[in-house]
Amino acid sequence: MKILKELFAWGSSIVFGITIALFISIFIFQPTKVLGSSMEPTLKPNHHIYVSKLPRALSYQPQIGDIVIIDSRVDRKRTWKDDFLDTPLFSVFKENRNHDVWVKRVIGVPADIITIKHNKVYRNGQLLKEDYIKEAMIDTPDAEFVVPEGQIFVMGDNRNNSRDSREIGCIPIDHVLGVKIF
């Protein structure tokens, strides 16, 4: 009987710890590893960053220049199940590791017009001063994007080696998983 009480005490402590860890990583704070070189020189591959999830929980609107973590699967609605399964605790067990979570910089917010012309980026007709990019873009087709309400436009700092809104379009705000804090 004493051994059962001890096992129950240990088991309930473990379950409580896992529950708290899940709550923190889903709603408050999460370490994230940068995969790929799309954010160089700002963030290097395999660099660990810490992401505040509070903005997502508090319906925060990302600001121009924020470095955000996004779910790149913009063709479908994001659910709470995704939030749960994308935590580091469960992502190691996922069979399908397509790296759907990307780290990017916010370039445009709702109502902005993003124009790419002659390998340069303009927001609402103004050329962006981007001292954070790795190198000038080359061979980028001219394009124009109007950022709809409830969405943002993101790009990697390594423009010549980045999959971003130029390819997948604007990102729904509910696909912004967090904002880099350090």
Backbone as JSON Lines, residues from 0, in Angstrom:
{"i":0,"aa":"M","n":[0.82,-1.19,0.0],"ca":[0.0,0.0,0.0],"c":[0.87,1.26,0.0]}
{"i":1,"aa":"K","n":[1.95,1.21,0.8],"ca":[2.85,2.36,0.86],"c":[3.52,2.58,-0.49]}
{"i":2,"aa":"I","n":[3.86,1.49,-1.17],"ca":[4.52,1.61,-2.48],"c":[3.56,2.22,-3.5]}
{"i":3,"aa":"L","n":[2.27,1.9,-3.42],"ca":[1.28,2.48,-4.33],"c":[1.15,3.99,-4.11]}
{"i":4,"aa":"K","n":[1.15,4.4,-2.84],"ca":[1.08,5.83,-2.54],"c":[2.3,6.55,-3.08]}
{"i":5,"aa":"E","n":[3.46,5.94,-2.94],"ca":[4.69,6.55,-3.44],"c":[4.68,6.62,-4.97]}
{"i":6,"aa":"L","n":[4.23,5.55,-5.63],"ca":[4.13,5.56,-7.09],"c":[3.14,6.63,-7.56]}
{"i":7,"aa":"F","n":[2.01,6.74,-6.86],"ca":[1.03,7.76,-7.2],"c":[1.61,9.16,-7.03]}
{"i":8,"aa":"A","n":[2.35,9.36,-5.96],"ca":[2.98,10.67,-5.73],"c":[3.97,10.99,-6.84]}
{"i":9,"aa":"W","n":[4.81,10.04,-7.2],"ca":[5.77,10.24,-8.29],"c":[5.04,10.48,-9.62]}
{"i":10,"aa":"G","n":[4.06,9.64,-9.9],"ca":[3.32,9.76,-11.16],"c":[2.6,11.09,-11.28]}
{"i":11,"aa":"S","n":[1.95,11.51,-10.2],"ca":[1.24,12.79,-10.27],"c":[2.22,13.95,-10.4]}
{"i":12,"aa":"S","n":[3.39,13.85,-9.8],"ca":[4.41,14.9,-9.96],"c":[4.9,14.97,-11.4]}
{"i":13,"aa":"I","n":[5.1,13.82,-12.02],"ca":[5.56,13.79,-13.42],"c":[4.48,14.36,-14.34]}
{"i":14,"aa":"V","n":[3.23,13.94,-14.16],"ca":[2.14,14.46,-14.98],"c":[1.99,15.97,-14.78]}
{"i":15,"aa":"F","n":[2.09,16.45,-13.55],"ca":[2.01,17.87,-13.27],"c":[3.14,18.62,-13.98]}
{"i":16,"aa":"G","n":[4.35,18.08,-13.91],"ca":[5.51,18.71,-14.57],"c":[5.34,18.79,-16.08]}
{"i":17,"aa":"I","n":[4.87,17.7,-16.68],"ca":[4.65,17.68,-18.13],"c":[3.56,18.68,-18.51]}
{"i":18,"aa":"T","n":[2.51,18.74,-17.71],"ca":[1.42,19.68,-17.99],"c":[1.91,21.13,-17.93]}
{"i":19,"aa":"I","n":[2.68,21.46,-16.94],"ca":[3.23,22.82,-16.82],"c":[4.17,23.11,-17.99]}
{"i":20,"aa":"A","n":[5.03,22.15,-18.34],"ca":[5.95,22.34,-19.46],"c":[5.19,22.56,-20.76]}
{"i":21,"aa":"L","n":[4.13,21.81,-21.0],"ca":[3.31,21.99,-22.2],"c":[2.65,23.36,-22.2]}
{"i":22,"aa":"F","n":[2.09,23.76,-21.08],"ca":[1.44,25.06,-20.98],"c":[2.42,26.17,-21.31]}
{"i":23,"aa":"I","n":[3.62,26.1,-20.74],"ca":[4.62,27.13,-20.98],"c":[5.03,27.16,-22.45]}
{"i":24,"aa":"S","n":[5.29,25.97,-23.04],"ca":[5.77,25.96,-24.42],"c":[4.68,26.27,-25.43]}
{"i":25,"aa":"I","n":[3.43,26.07,-25.1],"ca":[2.34,26.4,-26.02],"c":[1.95,27.87,-25.92]}
{"i":26,"aa":"F","n":[1.91,28.42,-24.7],"ca":[1.34,29.75,-24.51],"c":[2.32,30.84,-24.11]}
{"i":27,"aa":"I","n":[3.5,30.5,-23.59],"ca":[4.34,31.54,-23.01],"c":[5.69,31.69,-23.68]}
{"i":28,"aa":"F","n":[6.46,30.64,-23.77],"ca":[7.88,30.76,-24.11],"c":[8.35,29.45,-24.72]}
{"i":29,"aa":"Q","n":[9.15,29.52,-25.77],"ca":[9.63,28.29,-26.39],"c":[10.99,28.5,-27.03]}
{"i":30,"aa":"P","n":[11.94,27.61,-26.77],"ca":[13.19,27.67,-27.53],"c":[12.95,27.1,-28.93]}
{"i":31,"aa":"T","n":[13.61,27.68,-29.89],"ca":[13.47,27.24,-31.28],"c":[14.84,27.2,-31.93]}
{"i":32,"aa":"K","n":[15.06,26.22,-32.75],"ca":[16.33,26.09,-33.48],"c":[16.13,26.58,-34.9]}
{"i":33,"aa":"V","n":[17.04,27.42,-35.37],"ca":[16.97,27.95,-36.73],"c":[17.47,26.87,-37.68]}
{"i":34,"aa":"L","n":[16.62,26.51,-38.63],"ca":[17.0,25.52,-39.63],"c":[17.23,26.25,-40.95]}
{"i":35,"aa":"G","n":[18.35,26.0,-41.58],"ca":[18.64,26.65,-42.85],"c":[19.3,27.99,-42.69]}
{"i":36,"aa":"S","n":[19.59,28.61,-43.83],"ca":[20.35,29.86,-43.82],"c":[19.54,31.06,-44.3]}
{"i":37,"aa":"S","n":[18.21,30.96,-44.31],"ca":[17.4,32.04,-44.87],"c":[17.43,33.33,-44.04]}
{"i":38,"aa":"M","n":[17.88,33.27,-42.8],"ca":[17.92,34.48,-41.97],"c":[19.35,34.98,-41.74]}
{"i":39,"aa":"E","n":[20.32,34.44,-42.48],"ca":[21.69,34.96,-42.37],"c":[21.72,36.38,-42.91]}
{"i":40,"aa":"P","n":[22.49,37.26,-42.39],"ca":[23.48,37.11,-41.34],"c":[22.92,37.3,-39.93]}
{"i":41,"aa":"T","n":[21.62,37.66,-39.82],"ca":[21.04,37.92,-38.5],"c":[21.06,36.69,-37.61]}
{"i":42,"aa":"L","n":[20.62,35.56,-38.16],"ca":[20.59,34.29,-37.43],"c":[21.29,33.22,-38.27]}
{"i":43,"aa":"K","n":[22.16,32.49,-37.65],"ca":[22.91,31.44,-38.33],"c":[22.16,30.11,-38.25]}
{"i":44,"aa":"P","n":[22.43,29.18,-39.19],"ca":[21.84,27.84,-39.09],"c":[22.21,27.19,-37.75]}
{"i":45,"aa":"N","n":[21.26,26.47,-37.18],"ca":[21.39,25.77,-35.9],"c":[21.5,26.72,-34.71]}
{"i":46,"aa":"H","n":[21.33,28.0,-34.93],"ca":[21.31,28.99,-33.86],"c":[20.05,28.76,-33.04]}
{"i":47,"aa":"H","n":[20.14,28.84,-31.73],"ca":[18.97,28.7,-30.87],"c":[18.45,30.09,-30.51]}
{"i":48,"aa":"I","n":[17.16,30.27,-30.71],"ca":[16.53,31.53,-30.33],"c":[15.4,31.22,-29.36]}
{"i":49,"aa":"Y","n":[14.98,32.23,-28.64],"ca":[13.88,32.07,-27.7],"c":[12.73,32.94,-28.16]}
{"i":50,"aa":"V","n":[11.56,32.33,-28.18],"ca":[10.39,32.93,-28.77],"c":[9.33,33.16,-27.69]}
{"i":51,"aa":"S","n":[8.78,34.36,-27.68],"ca":[7.66,34.65,-26.79],"c":[6.38,34.23,-27.5]}
{"i":52,"aa":"K","n":[5.62,33.36,-26.88],"ca":[4.34,32.92,-27.43],"c":[3.2,33.78,-26.9]}
{"i":53,"aa":"L","n":[3.5,34.65,-25.94],"ca":[2.45,35.51,-25.38],"c":[1.77,36.37,-26.44]}
{"i":54,"aa":"P","n":[2.52,36.91,-27.42],"ca":[1.83,37.71,-28.43],"c":[0.71,36.94,-29.12]}
{"i":55,"aa":"R","n":[0.94,35.66,-29.39],"ca":[-0.09,34.85,-30.04],"c":[-1.29,34.69,-29.11]}
{"i":56,"aa":"A","n":[-1.02,34.39,-27.86],"ca":[-2.1,34.2,-26.89],"c":[-2.86,35.49,-26.64]}
{"i":57,"aa":"L","n":[-2.2,36.64,-26.78],"ca":[-2.84,37.92,-26.51],"c":[-3.28,38.65,-27.77]}
{"i":58,"aa":"S","n":[-3.32,37.94,-28.91],"ca":[-3.74,38.5,-30.2],"c":[-2.91,39.71,-30.62]}
{"i":59,"aa":"Y","n":[-1.61,39.66,-30.38],"ca":[-0.68,40.71,-30.75],"c":[-0.56,40.79,-32.27]}
{"i":60,"aa":"Q","n":[-0.47,41.98,-32.79],"ca":[-0.25,42.18,-34.22],"c":[1.24,42.4,-34.45]}
{"i":61,"aa":"P","n":[1.9,41.53,-35.21],"ca":[3.34,41.72,-35.47],"c":[3.61,43.09,-36.11]}
{"i":62,"aa":"Q","n":[4.77,43.63,-35.79],"ca":[5.17,44.94,-36.28],"c":[6.26,44.8,-37.34]}
{"i":63,"aa":"I","n":[6.4,45.8,-38.18],"ca":[7.44,45.83,-39.19],"c":[8.79,45.62,-38.5]}
{"i":64,"aa":"G","n":[9.61,44.72,-39.03],"ca":[10.93,44.46,-38.49],"c":[10.99,43.35,-37.46]}
{"i":65,"aa":"D","n":[9.84,42.94,-36.9],"ca":[9.85,41.82,-35.95],"c":[10.36,40.56,-36.63]}
{"i":66,"aa":"I","n":[11.1,39.77,-35.89],"ca":[11.47,38.43,-36.37],"c":[10.46,37.49,-35.74]}
{"i":67,"aa":"V","n":[9.73,36.78,-36.61],"ca":[8.63,35.94,-36.15],"c":[8.85,34.48,-36.56]}
{"i":68,"aa":"I","n":[8.2,33.63,-35.81],"ca":[8.17,32.21,-36.13],"c":[6.79,31.97,-36.73]}
{"i":69,"aa":"I","n":[6.76,31.36,-37.93],"ca":[5.48,31.17,-38.61],"c":[5.29,29.7,-38.97]}
{"i":70,"aa":"D","n":[4.04,29.33,-39.14],"ca":[3.68,28.05,-39.72],"c":[3.48,28.32,-41.2]}
{"i":71,"aa":"S","n":[4.31,27.71,-42.04],"ca":[4.28,28.0,-43.48],"c":[3.14,27.32,-44.21]}
{"i":72,"aa":"R","n":[2.35,26.52,-43.53],"ca":[1.24,25.81,-44.18],"c":[0.02,26.73,-44.26]}
{"i":73,"aa":"V","n":[0.14,27.76,-45.1],"ca":[-0.88,28.8,-45.18],"c":[-2.12,28.35,-45.94]}
{"i":74,"aa":"D","n":[-2.06,27.21,-46.56],"ca":[-3.19,26.71,-47.34],"c":[-4.25,26.03,-46.47]}
{"i":75,"aa":"R","n":[-4.04,26.01,-45.17],"ca":[-5.02,25.38,-44.27],"c":[-5.13,26.19,-42.98]}
{"i":76,"aa":"K","n":[-6.22,26.01,-42.29],"ca":[-6.45,26.71,-41.02],"c":[-5.6,26.05,-39.94]}
{"i":77,"aa":"R","n":[-5.01,26.86,-39.11],"ca":[-4.21,26.36,-37.98],"c":[-5.14,26.11,-36.8]}
{"i":78,"aa":"T","n":[-4.9,25.0,-36.08],"ca":[-5.75,24.62,-34.96],"c":[-4.94,24.54,-33.67]}
{"i":79,"aa":"W","n":[-5.65,24.41,-32.55],"ca":[-4.97,24.24,-31.27],"c":[-4.21,22.92,-31.24]}
{"i":80,"aa":"K","n":[-4.69,21.95,-32.0],"ca":[-3.98,20.66,-32.09],"c":[-2.57,20.89,-32.67]}
{"i":81,"aa":"D","n":[-2.47,21.79,-33.67],"ca":[-1.16,22.13,-34.23],"c":[-0.26,22.74,-33.16]}
{"i":82,"aa":"D","n":[-0.81,23.66,-32.36],"ca":[-0.02,24.27,-31.28],"c":[0.51,23.21,-30.34]}
{"i":83,"aa":"F","n":[-0.32,22.25,-30.03],"ca":[0.06,21.18,-29.12],"c":[1.14,20.29,-29.74]}
{"i":84,"aa":"L","n":[0.91,19.86,-30.99],"ca":[1.84,18.92,-31.63],"c":[3.14,19.57,-32.09]}
{"i":85,"aa":"D","n":[3.16,20.89,-32.25],"ca":[4.37,21.58,-32.71],"c":[5.3,21.98,-31.56]}
{"i":86,"aa":"T","n":[4.94,21.66,-30.33],"ca":[5.84,21.95,-29.21],"c":[7.05,21.04,-29.3]}
{"i":87,"aa":"P","n":[8.2,21.49,-28.81],"ca":[9.4,20.65,-28.88],"c":[9.21,19.28,-28.24]}
{"i":88,"aa":"L","n":[8.38,19.2,-27.23],"ca":[8.15,17.94,-26.54],"c":[7.58,16.87,-27.48]}
{"i":89,"aa":"F","n":[6.67,17.28,-28.37],"ca":[6.04,16.33,-29.28],"c":[6.65,16.3,-30.67]}
{"i":90,"aa":"S","n":[7.29,17.38,-31.09],"ca":[7.81,17.43,-32.45],"c":[8.91,16.4,-32.7]}
{"i":91,"aa":"V","n":[9.61,15.96,-31.66],"ca":[10.64,14.93,-31.85],"c":[10.03,13.58,-32.21]}
{"i":92,"aa":"F","n":[8.75,13.39,-31.89],"ca":[8.08,12.12,-32.18],"c":[7.33,12.15,-33.5]}
{"i":93,"aa":"K","n":[7.25,13.31,-34.14],"ca":[6.51,13.41,-35.4],"c":[7.24,12.66,-36.49]}
{"i":94,"aa":"E","n":[6.48,11.9,-37.26],"ca":[7.07,11.18,-38.39],"c":[7.4,12.13,-39.54]}
{"i":95,"aa":"N","n":[6.5,13.07,-39.78],"ca":[6.65,13.99,-40.9],"c":[7.34,15.26,-40.43]}
{"i":96,"aa":"R","n":[8.6,15.4,-40.74],"ca":[9.36,16.59,-40.31],"c":[9.67,17.46,-41.53]}
{"i":97,"aa":"N","n":[8.64,18.12,-42.05],"ca":[8.79,18.95,-43.24],"c":[9.35,20.33,-42.94]}
{"i":98,"aa":"H","n":[9.62,20.61,-41.71],"ca":[10.11,21.92,-41.3],"c":[9.12,23.0,-41.73]}
{"i":99,"aa":"D","n":[7.9,22.85,-41.28],"ca":[6.83,23.79,-41.6],"c":[6.93,25.08,-40.79]}
{"i":100,"aa":"V","n":[7.76,25.08,-39.75],"ca":[7.92,26.26,-38.91],"c":[9.14,27.03,-39.4]}
{"i":101,"aa":"W","n":[8.9,28.26,-39.84],"ca":[9.96,29.09,-40.41],"c":[10.2,30.31,-39.54]}
{"i":102,"aa":"V","n":[11.43,30.82,-39.6],"ca":[11.81,32.07,-38.93],"c":[11.99,33.12,-40.02]}
{"i":103,"aa":"K","n":[11.25,34.22,-39.94],"ca":[11.29,35.27,-40.96],"c":[11.14,36.64,-40.33]}
{"i":104,"aa":"R","n":[11.38,37.68,-41.14],"ca":[11.24,39.07,-40.69],"c":[9.95,39.65,-41.3]}
{"i":105,"aa":"V","n":[9.21,40.41,-40.51],"ca":[7.99,41.06,-40.99],"c":[8.37,42.26,-41.85]}
{"i":106,"aa":"I","n":[7.9,42.25,-43.08],"ca":[8.18,43.32,-44.04],"c":[6.93,44.17,-44.27]}
{"i":107,"aa":"G","n":[5.75,43.53,-44.21],"ca":[4.51,44.25,-44.45],"c":[3.4,43.82,-43.51]}
{"i":108,"aa":"V","n":[2.56,44.77,-43.14],"ca":[1.4,44.52,-42.27],"c":[0.14,44.86,-43.07]}
{"i":109,"aa":"P","n":[-1.05,44.57,-42.53],"ca":[-2.28,44.81,-43.29],"c":[-2.34,46.2,-43.93]}
{"i":110,"aa":"A","n":[-2.79,46.21,-45.18],"ca":[-2.97,47.4,-46.02],"c":[-1.68,47.87,-46.68]}
{"i":111,"aa":"D","n":[-0.53,47.29,-46.34],"ca":[0.71,47.66,-47.02],"c":[0.73,47.08,-48.43]}
{"i":112,"aa":"I","n":[1.4,47.8,-49.32],"ca":[1.64,47.3,-50.67],"c":[3.14,47.06,-50.78]}
{"i":113,"aa":"I","n":[3.51,45.8,-50.95],"ca":[4.9,45.42,-51.07],"c":[5.2,45.21,-52.55]}
{"i":114,"aa":"T","n":[6.19,45.96,-53.04],"ca":[6.56,45.87,-54.44],"c":[8.01,45.43,-54.53]}
{"i":115,"aa":"I","n":[8.24,44.44,-55.37],"ca":[9.62,44.01,-55.66],"c":[9.87,44.41,-57.1]}
{"i":116,"aa":"K","n":[10.84,45.3,-57.27],"ca":[11.11,45.85,-58.6],"c":[12.61,46.02,-58.76]}
{"i":117,"aa":"H","n":[13.15,45.46,-59.81],"ca":[14.58,45.53,-60.09],"c":[15.4,45.05,-58.88]}
{"i":118,"aa":"N","n":[14.95,43.93,-58.26],"ca":[15.65,43.3,-57.13],"c":[15.71,44.18,-55.88]}
{"i":119,"aa":"K","n":[14.79,45.09,-55.74],"ca":[14.69,45.94,-54.55],"c":[13.27,45.82,-53.99]}
{"i":120,"aa":"V","n":[13.14,46.04,-52.68],"ca":[11.85,45.92,-52.02],"c":[11.35,47.31,-51.61]}
{"i":121,"aa":"Y","n":[10.07,47.57,-51.93],"ca":[9.42,48.83,-51.6],"c":[8.18,48.53,-50.77]}
{"i":122,"aa":"R","n":[7.94,49.37,-49.76],"ca":[6.71,49.28,-48.98],"c":[5.97,50.58,-49.2]}
{"i":123,"aa":"N","n":[4.78,50.48,-49.74],"ca":[3.95,51.67,-50.01],"c":[4.71,52.72,-50.82]}
{"i":124,"aa":"G","n":[5.48,52.25,-51.78],"ca":[6.21,53.14,-52.68],"c":[7.56,53.61,-52.17]}
{"i":125,"aa":"Q","n":[7.91,53.3,-50.94],"ca":[9.19,53.74,-50.36],"c":[10.19,52.59,-50.36]}
{"i":126,"aa":"L","n":[11.37,52.84,-50.91],"ca":[12.43,51.85,-50.91],"c":[12.82,51.53,-49.46]}
{"i":127,"aa":"L","n":[12.88,50.25,-49.13],"ca":[13.25,49.86,-47.77],"c":[14.75,49.98,-47.56]}
{"i":128,"aa":"K","n":[15.13,50.54,-46.44],"ca":[16.53,50.57,-46.03],"c":[16.75,49.31,-45.2]}
{"i":129,"aa":"E","n":[17.45,48.35,-45.77],"ca":[17.58,47.04,-45.14],"c":[19.04,46.71,-44.86]}
{"i":130,"aa":"D","n":[19.55,47.28,-43.78],"ca":[20.95,47.03,-43.44],"c":[21.15,45.65,-42.81]}
{"i":131,"aa":"Y","n":[20.1,44.91,-42.61],"ca":[20.18,43.58,-42.01],"c":[20.29,42.45,-43.03]}
{"i":132,"aa":"I","n":[20.09,42.73,-44.32],"ca":[20.13,41.64,-45.3],"c":[21.56,41.22,-45.61]}
{"i":133,"aa":"K","n":[21.68,39.96,-46.03],"ca":[23.0,39.4,-46.3],"c":[23.64,40.01,-47.54]}
{"i":134,"aa":"E","n":[22.86,40.11,-48.6],"ca":[23.37,40.65,-49.87],"c":[22.18,41.1,-50.7]}
{"i":135,"aa":"A","n":[22.46,41.87,-51.72],"ca":[21.4,42.34,-52.6],"c":[20.75,41.16,-53.32]}
{"i":136,"aa":"M","n":[19.44,41.29,-53.55],"ca":[18.73,40.23,-54.28],"c":[19.2,40.2,-55.72]}
{"i":137,"aa":"I","n":[19.24,39.0,-56.28],"ca":[19.54,38.84,-57.71],"c":[18.47,37.94,-58.32]}
{"i":138,"aa":"D","n":[18.14,38.2,-59.55],"ca":[17.2,37.37,-60.31],"c":[15.85,37.18,-59.63]}
{"i":139,"aa":"T","n":[15.36,38.2,-58.95],"ca":[14.05,38.11,-58.32],"c":[13.04,38.75,-59.24]}
{"i":140,"aa":"P","n":[12.01,38.0,-59.63],"ca":[11.01,38.58,-60.55],"c":[10.29,39.77,-59.9]}
{"i":141,"aa":"D","n":[9.97,40.77,-60.71],"ca":[9.18,41.89,-60.22],"c":[7.8,41.38,-59.82]}
{"i":142,"aa":"A","n":[7.28,41.9,-58.72],"ca":[5.97,41.46,-58.23],"c":[5.41,42.53,-57.3]}
{"i":143,"aa":"E","n":[4.1,42.45,-57.09],"ca":[3.46,43.35,-56.14],"c":[2.47,42.55,-55.31]}
{"i":144,"aa":"F","n":[2.47,42.82,-54.01],"ca":[1.6,42.12,-53.07],"c":[0.87,43.17,-52.23]}
{"i":145,"aa":"V","n":[-0.43,43.01,-52.11],"ca":[-1.22,43.84,-51.2],"c":[-1.5,42.97,-49.98]}
{"i":146,"aa":"V","n":[-1.08,43.43,-48.81],"ca":[-1.24,42.63,-47.6],"c":[-2.67,42.77,-47.1]}
{"i":147,"aa":"P","n":[-3.43,41.67,-47.1],"ca":[-4.83,41.74,-46.65],"c":[-4.95,41.92,-45.14]}
{"i":148,"aa":"E","n":[-6.11,42.33,-44.72],"ca":[-6.41,42.44,-43.29],"c":[-6.22,41.06,-42.65]}
{"i":149,"aa":"G","n":[-5.61,41.05,-41.48],"ca":[-5.41,39.79,-40.76],"c":[-4.23,38.96,-41.24]}
{"i":150,"aa":"Q","n":[-3.35,39.57,-42.06],"ca":[-2.18,38.86,-42.57],"c":[-0.95,39.75,-42.53]}
{"i":151,"aa":"I","n":[0.22,39.13,-42.73],"ca":[1.48,39.86,-42.8],"c":[2.28,39.33,-43.98]}
{"i":152,"aa":"F","n":[3.28,40.11,-44.39],"ca":[4.2,39.71,-45.46],"c":[5.57,39.55,-44.82]}
{"i":153,"aa":"V","n":[6.21,38.39,-45.02],"ca":[7.5,38.11,-44.4],"c":[8.54,37.73,-45.44]}
{"i":154,"aa":"M","n":[9.81,38.03,-45.11],"ca":[10.93,37.64,-45.96],"c":[12.1,37.25,-45.07]}
{"i":155,"aa":"G","n":[12.97,36.39,-45.61],"ca":[14.2,36.07,-44.91],"c":[15.24,37.15,-45.17]}
{"i":156,"aa":"D","n":[16.21,37.28,-44.28],"ca":[17.27,38.27,-44.45],"c":[18.27,37.86,-45.54]}
{"i":157,"aa":"N","n":[18.34,36.59,-45.84],"ca":[19.18,36.08,-46.91],"c":[18.27,35.88,-48.13]}
{"i":158,"aa":"R","n":[17.94,36.99,-48.77],"ca":[16.91,37.03,-49.8],"c":[17.14,36.05,-50.95]}
{"i":159,"aa":"N","n":[18.39,35.75,-51.27],"ca":[18.67,34.85,-52.39],"c":[18.56,33.39,-52.0]}
{"i":160,"aa":"N","n":[18.32,33.12,-50.72],"ca":[18.22,31.74,-50.24],"c":[17.1,31.64,-49.2]}
{"i":161,"aa":"S","n":[15.92,32.14,-49.57],"ca":[14.83,32.16,-48.62],"c":[13.5,31.83,-49.29]}
{"i":162,"aa":"R","n":[12.79,30.89,-48.7],"ca":[11.39,30.66,-49.09],"c":[10.57,31.51,-48.14]}
{"i":163,"aa":"D","n":[9.74,32.36,-48.69],"ca":[8.99,33.3,-47.85],"c":[7.72,33.74,-48.55]}
{"i":164,"aa":"S","n":[7.19,34.89,-48.19],"ca":[5.92,35.35,-48.76],"c":[5.99,35.57,-50.27]}
{"i":165,"aa":"R","n":[7.17,35.73,-50.81],"ca":[7.27,35.84,-52.26],"c":[6.8,34.56,-52.92]}
{"i":166,"aa":"E","n":[6.94,33.44,-52.23],"ca":[6.57,32.14,-52.77],"c":[5.21,31.66,-52.27]}
{"i":167,"aa":"I","n":[4.95,31.79,-50.97],"ca":[3.71,31.21,-50.42],"c":[2.63,32.25,-50.15]}
{"i":168,"aa":"G","n":[2.95,33.51,-50.39],"ca":[1.96,34.57,-50.18],"c":[1.99,35.1,-48.76]}
{"i":169,"aa":"C","n":[1.01,35.93,-48.47],"ca":[0.93,36.54,-47.15],"c":[0.56,35.48,-46.11]}
{"i":170,"aa":"I","n":[0.97,35.75,-44.87],"ca":[0.81,34.79,-43.77],"c":[-0.35,35.24,-42.88]}
{"i":171,"aa":"P","n":[-1.34,34.37,-42.66],"ca":[-2.41,34.72,-41.72],"c":[-1.83,34.94,-40.33]}
{"i":172,"aa":"I","n":[-2.37,35.92,-39.62],"ca":[-1.89,36.24,-38.27],"c":[-1.94,35.01,-37.37]}
{"i":173,"aa":"D","n":[-2.93,34.14,-37.54],"ca":[-3.01,32.96,-36.68],"c":[-1.91,31.94,-36.97]}
{"i":174,"aa":"H","n":[-1.14,32.16,-38.04],"ca":[0.01,31.31,-38.35],"c":[1.32,31.87,-37.77]}
{"i":175,"aa":"V","n":[1.24,33.03,-37.12],"ca":[2.4,33.59,-36.42],"c":[2.44,32.92,-35.05]}
{"i":176,"aa":"L","n":[3.46,32.1,-34.83],"ca":[3.53,31.29,-33.63],"c":[4.19,32.01,-32.47]}
{"i":177,"aa":"G","n":[5.0,33.01,-32.77],"ca":[5.68,33.73,-31.71],"c":[6.61,34.77,-32.29]}
{"i":178,"aa":"V","n":[7.16,35.59,-31.39],"ca":[8.06,36.67,-31.77],"c":[9.39,36.44,-31.06]}
{"i":179,"aa":"K","n":[10.5,36.56,-31.81],"ca":[11.83,36.37,-31.22],"c":[12.07,37.42,-30.14]}
{"i":180,"aa":"I","n":[12.54,36.95,-28.97],"ca":[12.87,37.9,-27.92],"c":[14.36,37.95,-27.67]}
{"i":181,"aa":"F","n":[15.1,36.85,-27.81],"ca":[16.56,36.86,-27.74],"c":[17.1,35.55,-28.22]}
